[in-house]
């Protein structure tokens, strides 16, 4: 596969940027308490990301599972539904390995907003909105994680070593200066008392 982590090159789009909406009452990184999130609510699964470049799909599925687990709902996903979503979004054909070209993240979030990721029971899970985080700004991602129940981080690298990080797992400590981010996209619900776009789960 051309892009081994499953994320196509990111091009700048005129999308909503979360940093444009920051106000002085938002928490600072120094005020955050680690670990963030509720990663233990769901047991992470690969959803074939060890065999095909569907990392953005697998991460989106984990976001949906976690957002629903936070309200006591279990959502049924399988490897087959991961492939179904990957195929719908990218045109991937399991019979044609050459079609495994990864995901354009902007197309992914447009699909999640307009169509929704389908689960194994045929339910569609939409997001109301999404906002981009500044590439390479780890502090901004931590602030987003402190406010939202989900924050997509399709790919991450330590110097010299590719690392996959699940989109919904917000329990990672602040990284060493050697870490850099290639892209962050925030989706989910702001925790009270803040208001913003919400996941639409069933």
Short mmCIF file of C-alpha atoms in Angstrom, two decimals:
data_model
loop_
_atom_site.label_atom_id
_atom_site.label_comp_id
_atom_site.label_asym_id
_atom_site.label_seq_id
_atom_site.Cartn_x
_atom_site.Cartn_y
_atom_site.Cartn_z
CA UNK A 1 0.00 0.00 0.00
CA UNK A 2 1.34 3.43 -0.91
CA UNK A 3 0.58 5.07 2.46
CA UNK A 4 1.34 2.46 5.07
CA UNK A 5 -0.44 4.26 7.91
CA UNK A 6 -3.57 4.60 5.78
CA UNK A 7 -3.76 8.40 5.65
CA UNK A 8 -3.47 10.19 2.32
CA UNK A 9 -1.47 13.44 2.13
CA UNK A 10 -3.42 16.24 3.81
CA UNK A 11 -4.18 19.35 1.82
CA UNK A 12 -5.27 22.59 3.41
CA UNK A 13 -9.02 23.06 3.22
CA UNK A 14 -11.08 26.13 4.16
CA UNK A 15 -12.64 24.30 7.07
CA UNK A 16 -13.55 25.43 10.57
CA UNK A 17 -10.49 25.64 12.81
CA UNK A 18 -11.04 24.99 16.48
CA UNK A 19 -8.40 27.55 17.46
CA UNK A 20 -10.55 30.32 15.94
CA UNK A 21 -13.13 29.69 18.66
CA UNK A 22 -10.89 29.50 21.70
CA UNK A 23 -11.80 31.93 24.46
CA UNK A 24 -10.05 32.95 27.65
CA UNK A 25 -12.22 30.68 29.82
CA UNK A 26 -10.86 27.52 28.21
CA UNK A 27 -8.42 25.46 30.29
CA UNK A 28 -4.70 25.82 29.84
CA UNK A 29 -2.56 22.75 29.24
CA UNK A 30 -0.85 23.30 32.61
CA UNK A 31 -4.23 23.08 34.36
CA UNK A 32 -5.15 19.69 32.87
CA UNK A 33 -5.08 16.55 34.96
CA UNK A 34 -3.70 13.42 33.33
CA UNK A 35 -4.63 10.89 32.19
CA UNK A 36 -7.47 12.40 30.15
CA UNK A 37 -10.52 10.53 28.97
CA UNK A 38 -12.15 7.18 29.63
CA UNK A 39 -10.11 4.82 27.48
CA UNK A 40 -10.94 1.85 29.72
CA UNK A 41 -14.62 1.90 28.77
CA UNK A 42 -13.99 -0.04 25.56
CA UNK A 43 -11.41 -2.63 24.66
CA UNK A 44 -9.55 -1.36 21.57
CA UNK A 45 -9.70 -3.51 18.45
CA UNK A 46 -7.75 -3.38 15.20
CA UNK A 47 -10.66 -3.62 12.74
CA UNK A 48 -8.18 -4.96 10.16
CA UNK A 49 -5.81 -2.00 10.51
CA UNK A 50 -2.99 -4.51 10.92
CA UNK A 51 -3.71 -5.77 7.39
CA UNK A 52 -5.17 -2.86 5.40
CA UNK A 53 -4.81 0.91 5.51
CA UNK A 54 -8.13 1.65 7.18
CA UNK A 55 -6.68 3.41 10.23
CA UNK A 56 -8.97 6.44 9.83
CA UNK A 57 -11.97 4.12 9.67
CA UNK A 58 -10.84 2.00 12.62
CA UNK A 59 -10.24 5.16 14.64
CA UNK A 60 -13.67 6.52 13.74
CA UNK A 61 -15.25 3.26 14.86
CA UNK A 62 -13.42 3.48 18.18
CA UNK A 63 -14.68 7.07 18.63
CA UNK A 64 -18.26 5.89 18.07
CA UNK A 65 -17.84 2.96 20.46
CA UNK A 66 -16.41 5.20 23.17
CA UNK A 67 -18.95 8.02 22.74
CA UNK A 68 -21.75 5.49 23.10
CA UNK A 69 -20.08 3.63 25.98
CA UNK A 70 -20.01 6.93 27.88
CA UNK A 71 -23.81 6.85 27.84
CA UNK A 72 -24.06 3.13 28.58
CA UNK A 73 -24.71 1.92 25.03
CA UNK A 74 -22.75 -0.84 23.30
CA UNK A 75 -22.44 -0.48 19.53
CA UNK A 76 -21.74 -3.57 17.46
CA UNK A 77 -18.89 -3.29 14.95
CA UNK A 78 -17.04 -6.11 13.18
CA UNK A 79 -14.14 -6.41 10.75
CA UNK A 80 -16.73 -6.74 7.98
CA UNK A 81 -18.32 -3.40 8.88
CA UNK A 82 -14.88 -1.79 8.95
CA UNK A 83 -14.33 -3.00 5.37
CA UNK A 84 -17.84 -1.88 4.38
CA UNK A 85 -17.17 1.65 5.63
CA UNK A 86 -13.69 1.76 4.13
CA UNK A 87 -15.14 0.68 0.78
CA UNK A 88 -17.97 3.21 0.89
CA UNK A 89 -15.65 6.09 1.70
CA UNK A 90 -12.62 5.29 -0.45
CA UNK A 91 -13.72 2.77 -3.09
CA UNK A 92 -11.62 0.03 -1.53
CA UNK A 93 -12.27 -3.41 -3.04
CA UNK A 94 -11.04 -6.40 -0.98
CA UNK A 95 -10.50 -8.32 -4.24
CA UNK A 96 -8.14 -5.62 -5.52
CA UNK A 97 -5.18 -4.94 -3.17
CA UNK A 98 -4.24 -1.98 -5.35
CA UNK A 99 -7.39 -0.17 -4.22
CA UNK A 100 -6.07 -0.06 -0.63
CA UNK A 101 -4.84 3.53 -0.89
CA UNK A 102 -5.83 4.94 2.49
CA UNK A 103 -8.32 7.66 3.33
CA UNK A 104 -8.55 11.36 2.60
CA UNK A 105 -9.40 12.69 6.06
CA UNK A 106 -11.59 15.52 4.74
CA UNK A 107 -13.64 13.06 2.70
CA UNK A 108 -13.91 10.87 5.79
CA UNK A 109 -15.36 13.64 7.97
CA UNK A 110 -17.71 14.82 5.22
CA UNK A 111 -18.97 11.23 4.99
CA UNK A 112 -19.34 11.00 8.76
CA UNK A 113 -21.33 14.22 8.82
CA UNK A 114 -23.57 13.57 5.80
CA UNK A 115 -23.94 9.77 5.71
CA UNK A 116 -22.52 8.32 8.91
CA UNK A 117 -20.45 5.27 9.75
CA UNK A 118 -22.59 2.14 9.62
CA UNK A 119 -22.43 -0.48 12.38
CA UNK A 120 -23.09 -4.22 12.15
CA UNK A 121 -26.79 -3.69 12.94
CA UNK A 122 -27.26 -1.27 10.05
CA UNK A 123 -27.39 1.88 12.19
CA UNK A 124 -25.65 5.00 10.88
CA UNK A 125 -23.63 7.11 13.31
CA UNK A 126 -23.27 10.74 12.23
CA UNK A 127 -21.39 13.69 13.62
CA UNK A 128 -23.03 17.11 13.62
CA UNK A 129 -19.83 18.99 12.85
CA UNK A 130 -16.05 18.77 12.96
CA UNK A 131 -13.21 21.22 13.33
CA UNK A 132 -9.56 20.95 12.45
CA UNK A 133 -6.73 21.26 14.94
CA UNK A 134 -3.46 22.94 14.07
CA UNK A 135 -1.03 20.34 12.65
CA UNK A 136 1.87 19.81 15.02
CA UNK A 137 0.29 21.62 17.97
CA UNK A 138 0.20 19.01 20.73
CA UNK A 139 -1.04 21.49 23.34
CA UNK A 140 -4.05 22.33 21.19
CA UNK A 141 -4.92 18.65 20.91
CA UNK A 142 -4.69 18.23 24.68
CA UNK A 143 -7.05 21.17 25.20
CA UNK A 144 -9.46 19.67 22.66
CA UNK A 145 -9.31 16.34 24.48
CA UNK A 146 -10.10 18.07 27.76
CA UNK A 147 -13.24 19.58 26.22
CA UNK A 148 -14.44 16.88 23.84
CA UNK A 149 -15.26 13.22 24.37
CA UNK A 150 -13.49 12.33 21.14
CA UNK A 151 -10.59 13.75 19.18
CA UNK A 152 -9.38 12.18 15.98
CA UNK A 153 -5.64 11.84 15.49
CA UNK A 154 -5.28 9.72 12.35
CA UNK A 155 -1.51 9.40 12.40
CA UNK A 156 1.37 10.14 14.68
CA UNK A 157 5.09 9.57 14.52
CA UNK A 158 7.88 9.36 16.98
CA UNK A 159 11.17 10.23 15.32
CA UNK A 160 12.09 7.27 13.18
CA UNK A 161 9.17 5.13 14.33
CA UNK A 162 5.58 5.14 13.06
CA UNK A 163 3.02 4.95 15.85
CA UNK A 164 -0.72 4.39 15.50
CA UNK A 165 -2.88 6.09 18.08
CA UNK A 166 -6.58 5.33 18.36
CA UNK A 167 -8.72 8.37 17.79
CA UNK A 168 -10.89 7.96 20.85
CA UNK A 169 -8.24 7.05 23.40
CA UNK A 170 -7.50 10.23 25.25
CA UNK A 171 -5.33 8.84 28.01
CA UNK A 172 -1.87 9.48 26.59
CA UNK A 173 0.37 11.66 28.76
CA UNK A 174 1.95 14.79 27.36
CA UNK A 175 4.65 13.66 24.92
CA UNK A 176 8.32 14.34 24.92
CA UNK A 177 9.55 17.18 22.66
CA UNK A 178 10.60 14.58 20.07
CA UNK A 179 7.00 13.87 19.14
CA UNK A 180 5.29 15.63 16.30
CA UNK A 181 1.80 15.43 14.86
CA UNK A 182 0.82 15.31 11.22
CA UNK A 183 -2.86 16.14 11.63
CA UNK A 184 -5.54 16.49 14.26
CA UNK A 185 -9.27 16.70 13.69
CA UNK A 186 -11.62 17.15 16.59
CA UNK A 187 -15.09 15.68 16.70
CA UNK A 188 -17.45 14.91 19.50
CA UNK A 189 -19.23 16.68 22.33
CA UNK A 190 -17.97 19.41 24.58
CA UNK A 191 -18.25 18.59 28.23
CA UNK A 192 -20.55 20.86 30.28
CA UNK A 193 -20.74 23.80 30.64
CA UNK A 194 -19.32 24.31 27.12
CA UNK A 195 -21.51 23.83 24.07
CA UNK A 196 -20.53 22.60 20.64
CA UNK A 197 -21.23 19.97 18.03
CA UNK A 198 -22.31 16.54 19.17
CA UNK A 199 -22.03 12.93 18.12
CA UNK A 200 -25.34 11.51 17.02
CA UNK A 201 -25.33 7.96 18.40
CA UNK A 202 -28.06 5.39 18.68
#
